Tab-separated table of C-alpha atoms in Angstrom:
chain	number	residue	atom	x	y	z
A	1	MET	CA	-10.324	4.103	-3.737
A	2	LYS	CA	-7.300	5.979	-5.055
A	3	ILE	CA	-3.883	4.740	-3.960
A	4	LYS	CA	-1.011	7.235	-4.014
A	5	SER	CA	1.654	5.116	-2.345
A	6	VAL	CA	2.189	1.621	-0.933
A	7	ASN	CA	5.188	0.048	0.755
A	8	LEU	CA	6.077	-3.103	2.673
A	9	GLU	CA	7.272	-1.222	5.733
A	10	LYS	CA	7.599	-3.798	8.517
A	11	VAL	CA	8.158	-7.557	8.651
A	12	VAL	CA	7.732	-9.253	12.026
A	13	GLY	CA	8.924	-12.775	12.845
A	14	ILE	CA	8.334	-15.039	15.820
A	15	THR	CA	11.167	-13.505	17.865
A	16	SER	CA	10.295	-9.892	17.010
A	17	THR	CA	8.385	-7.443	19.165
A	18	ILE	CA	5.085	-6.181	17.800
A	19	PRO	CA	5.926	-2.655	16.590
A	20	GLU	CA	4.118	0.500	17.638
A	21	THR	CA	2.715	2.268	14.601
A	22	ASP	CA	1.453	5.792	14.057
A	23	THR	CA	-1.772	5.063	12.201
A	24	MET	CA	-4.581	2.533	12.165
A	25	GLU	CA	-3.990	-1.113	11.340
A	26	ILE	CA	-6.346	-3.389	9.433
A	27	ALA	CA	-5.484	-7.083	9.819
A	28	PHE	CA	-6.249	-10.007	7.520
A	29	ALA	CA	-6.501	-13.571	8.810
A	30	GLY	CA	-7.366	-16.747	6.960
A	31	LYS	CA	-6.268	-20.254	6.144
A	32	SER	CA	-3.459	-20.903	3.700
A	33	ASN	CA	-4.488	-20.521	0.054
A	34	VAL	CA	-7.725	-18.661	0.853
A	35	GLY	CA	-6.612	-15.632	-1.175
A	36	LYS	CA	-5.257	-13.189	1.437
A	37	SER	CA	-2.362	-11.974	-0.698
A	38	SER	CA	-4.607	-11.575	-3.745
A	39	LEU	CA	-7.055	-9.485	-1.717
A	40	ILE	CA	-4.322	-7.292	-0.239
A	41	ASN	CA	-2.810	-6.745	-3.688
A	42	ALA	CA	-6.238	-5.751	-4.994
A	43	LEU	CA	-6.746	-3.287	-2.142
A	44	MET	CA	-3.326	-1.744	-2.823
A	45	ASN	CA	-3.975	-1.747	-6.590
A	46	ARG	CA	-0.773	-3.701	-7.098
A	47	LYS	CA	-0.212	-7.067	-8.710
A	48	LYS	CA	2.691	-8.598	-6.820
A	49	LEU	CA	3.600	-6.570	-3.734
A	50	ALA	CA	1.972	-9.123	-1.426
A	51	HIS	CA	3.495	-12.425	-2.514
A	52	VAL	CA	1.005	-15.005	-3.758
A	53	SER	CA	2.663	-18.260	-2.811
A	54	GLU	CA	2.455	-21.400	-4.919
A	55	ARG	CA	3.120	-23.388	-1.753
A	56	PRO	CA	0.455	-22.982	0.954
A	57	GLY	CA	1.714	-22.394	4.469
A	58	LYS	CA	4.836	-20.589	3.314
A	59	THR	CA	4.181	-17.198	4.915
A	60	GLN	CA	5.920	-17.202	8.292
A	61	THR	CA	5.909	-13.513	9.137
A	62	ILE	CA	3.472	-10.701	9.866
A	63	ASN	CA	3.771	-8.218	7.011
A	64	TYR	CA	2.806	-4.550	7.395
A	65	TYR	CA	1.897	-2.763	4.157
A	66	ARG	CA	1.642	1.018	4.502
A	67	VAL	CA	-0.959	2.600	2.231
A	68	ASN	CA	-1.087	6.336	1.410
A	69	LYS	CA	1.448	7.365	4.047
A	70	GLY	CA	1.015	11.031	4.921
A	71	VAL	CA	-1.922	11.502	2.568
A	72	ALA	CA	-4.521	13.758	4.150
A	73	ASP	CA	-8.120	12.595	4.177
A	74	ALA	CA	-9.592	13.364	0.796
A	75	PRO	CA	-12.599	12.135	-1.170
A	76	ASP	CA	-11.930	8.964	-3.171
A	77	PHE	CA	-8.495	8.423	-1.576
A	78	ALA	CA	-7.878	5.396	0.607
A	79	PRO	CA	-7.039	6.338	4.214
A	80	ASP	CA	-3.502	6.316	5.554
A	81	CYS	CA	-3.281	2.886	7.172
A	82	TYR	CA	-1.414	-0.399	7.511
A	83	LEU	CA	-2.795	-3.515	5.883
A	84	VAL	CA	-1.412	-6.285	8.098
A	85	ASP	CA	-1.076	-9.750	6.568
A	86	LEU	CA	-1.109	-12.441	9.263
A	87	PRO	CA	0.356	-15.929	8.669
A	88	GLY	CA	-2.030	-18.399	7.056
A	89	TYR	CA	-3.231	-21.312	9.142
A	90	GLY	CA	-4.583	-24.802	8.620
A	91	TYR	CA	-2.160	-26.204	6.036
A	92	ALA	CA	-1.992	-29.918	6.771
A	93	LYS	CA	1.642	-30.447	5.753
A	94	THR	CA	2.958	-27.766	8.096
A	95	ALA	CA	4.747	-29.194	11.131
A	96	ILE	CA	2.907	-28.862	14.433
A	97	SER	CA	5.825	-26.886	15.873
A	98	GLU	CA	5.487	-24.344	13.047
A	99	LYS	CA	1.729	-24.101	13.518
A	100	GLU	CA	2.292	-23.352	17.195
A	101	LYS	CA	4.772	-20.607	16.320
A	102	TRP	CA	2.365	-18.983	13.878
A	103	GLY	CA	-0.434	-19.213	16.418
A	104	GLU	CA	1.779	-17.502	18.971
A	105	MET	CA	2.647	-14.773	16.457
A	106	ILE	CA	-1.012	-14.085	15.700
A	107	GLU	CA	-1.918	-14.049	19.384
A	108	ASN	CA	0.961	-11.674	20.163
A	109	TYR	CA	-0.236	-9.377	17.412
A	110	LEU	CA	-3.885	-9.370	18.519
A	111	HIS	CA	-2.778	-8.687	22.115
A	112	GLY	CA	0.070	-6.303	21.339
A	113	SER	CA	-1.179	-4.005	18.596
A	114	LYS	CA	-2.419	-0.689	19.953
A	115	ASN	CA	-3.729	0.609	16.642
A	116	LEU	CA	-5.601	-2.450	15.400
A	117	LYS	CA	-9.074	-1.317	14.355
A	118	THR	CA	-10.511	-4.207	12.343
A	119	VAL	CA	-9.749	-7.847	11.637
A	120	PHE	CA	-10.994	-9.336	8.378
A	121	LEU	CA	-11.379	-13.113	8.498
A	122	LEU	CA	-11.236	-14.676	5.038
A	123	VAL	CA	-13.068	-17.900	4.213
A	124	ASP	CA	-13.436	-19.718	0.889
A	125	ILE	CA	-16.979	-19.152	-0.389
A	126	ARG	CA	-16.998	-22.569	-2.087
A	127	HIS	CA	-16.696	-24.525	1.145
A	128	GLU	CA	-18.252	-24.570	4.570
A	129	PRO	CA	-15.932	-22.827	7.042
A	130	SER	CA	-13.492	-25.355	8.481
A	131	GLU	CA	-12.865	-26.162	12.111
A	132	ASN	CA	-9.760	-23.966	11.893
A	133	ASP	CA	-11.853	-21.088	10.532
A	134	CYS	CA	-14.278	-21.447	13.434
A	135	MET	CA	-11.409	-21.576	15.925
A	136	MET	CA	-9.840	-18.435	14.444
A	137	HIS	CA	-13.192	-16.640	14.568
A	138	ASP	CA	-13.627	-17.568	18.230
A	139	TRP	CA	-10.007	-16.642	18.954
A	140	ILE	CA	-10.452	-13.163	17.499
A	141	LEU	CA	-13.619	-12.741	19.569
A	142	ALA	CA	-11.736	-13.856	22.682
A	143	ASN	CA	-9.181	-11.131	21.989
A	144	GLY	CA	-11.868	-8.456	22.138
A	145	MET	CA	-12.710	-7.927	18.474
A	146	GLU	CA	-15.517	-9.094	16.209
A	147	PRO	CA	-14.091	-9.875	12.779
A	148	VAL	CA	-15.628	-8.842	9.491
A	149	ILE	CA	-16.006	-11.918	7.278
A	150	ILE	CA	-14.816	-11.884	3.666
A	151	ALA	CA	-15.998	-14.768	1.484
A	152	THR	CA	-13.311	-15.065	-1.199
A	153	LYS	CA	-13.483	-16.584	-4.698
A	154	LYS	CA	-16.987	-15.298	-5.401
A	155	ASP	CA	-16.435	-15.871	-9.122
A	156	LYS	CA	-16.250	-19.629	-8.479
A	157	ILE	CA	-19.952	-20.010	-7.626
A	158	ASN	CA	-23.181	-19.259	-9.486
A	159	ARG	CA	-25.030	-16.058	-8.694
A	160	SER	CA	-28.079	-18.105	-7.672
A	161	GLN	CA	-26.010	-19.807	-4.954
A	162	LEU	CA	-24.633	-16.628	-3.421
A	163	GLN	CA	-27.169	-15.781	-0.726
A	164	LYS	CA	-27.566	-19.375	0.427
A	165	THR	CA	-23.786	-19.753	0.625
A	166	LEU	CA	-23.368	-16.542	2.636
A	167	ASN	CA	-26.126	-17.656	5.007
A	168	ASN	CA	-24.353	-20.990	5.489
A	169	ILE	CA	-21.099	-19.207	6.328
A	170	ARG	CA	-22.902	-17.001	8.821
A	171	THR	CA	-24.569	-20.009	10.453
A	172	ARG	CA	-21.399	-22.098	10.618
A	173	LEU	CA	-19.332	-19.315	12.194
A	174	LYS	CA	-22.214	-18.293	14.480
A	175	VAL	CA	-21.664	-14.623	13.666
A	176	SER	CA	-24.012	-11.956	14.963
A	177	ALA	CA	-26.678	-10.484	12.710
A	178	GLU	CA	-24.744	-7.201	12.628
A	179	THR	CA	-21.504	-8.773	11.391
A	180	PRO	CA	-20.857	-8.080	7.693
A	181	VAL	CA	-20.196	-11.096	5.455
A	182	LEU	CA	-18.731	-9.634	2.270
A	183	PRO	CA	-18.307	-11.671	-0.945
A	184	PHE	CA	-15.173	-10.868	-2.951
A	185	SER	CA	-13.551	-11.927	-6.211
A	186	ALA	CA	-9.871	-11.244	-6.832
A	187	LEU	CA	-10.458	-12.078	-10.491
A	188	ASN	CA	-12.773	-9.171	-11.257
A	189	LYS	CA	-12.391	-7.122	-8.024
A	190	ASP	CA	-16.097	-7.523	-7.279
A	191	GLY	CA	-16.677	-6.512	-3.654
A	192	LEU	CA	-13.515	-4.423	-3.320
A	193	GLU	CA	-15.320	-1.140	-2.690
A	194	ASP	CA	-17.425	-2.723	0.067
A	195	ILE	CA	-14.236	-3.760	1.847
A	196	TRP	CA	-12.698	-0.288	1.477
A	197	LYS	CA	-15.939	1.197	2.833
A	198	VAL	CA	-15.561	-0.820	6.038
A	199	ILE	CA	-11.915	0.252	6.347
A	200	SER	CA	-12.703	3.923	5.731
A	201	GLU	CA	-15.338	3.947	8.454
A	202	GLN	CA	-12.845	2.922	11.167
């Protein structure tokens, strides 16, 4: 997908009101250090716009990245949309009070966004989805949406393991047969077009 413009347009903290936007929003949820920022950078064809933190659990805001603002629908161009980076969850060293704040932020966003079209839930392909991953999946379902699953760090496993690993993720999260489970590698961008295809069909 061709990217003409990208910009970090809105940053929302715990005391902020969820903003009303004028185009569709695509949200990304996942535990700390699962590769959300790397995926968003890959989608935007940028290296460092979404900050890849060396310290898990650092992101404490909801970040709205505007892609192709004002660009009319055209073949090969990414749609005009917001890529919304939600705070990472599940980092053990984060204080319980902070975890509660981030949970409240995510819930406010899922309830308050009027233009949210899709939620991508990222899980690490190398490991069975954690209890926190399962809780987030169920939480998104409870808020009226069925997330698309992205299995990050595809380059870290052997090709022969791929299908079995994806099946295990599907079983652990108890996703429906229709729910996509998309493998992705930030290292070589493998799977990027499949993710853009889902976004473009919204």
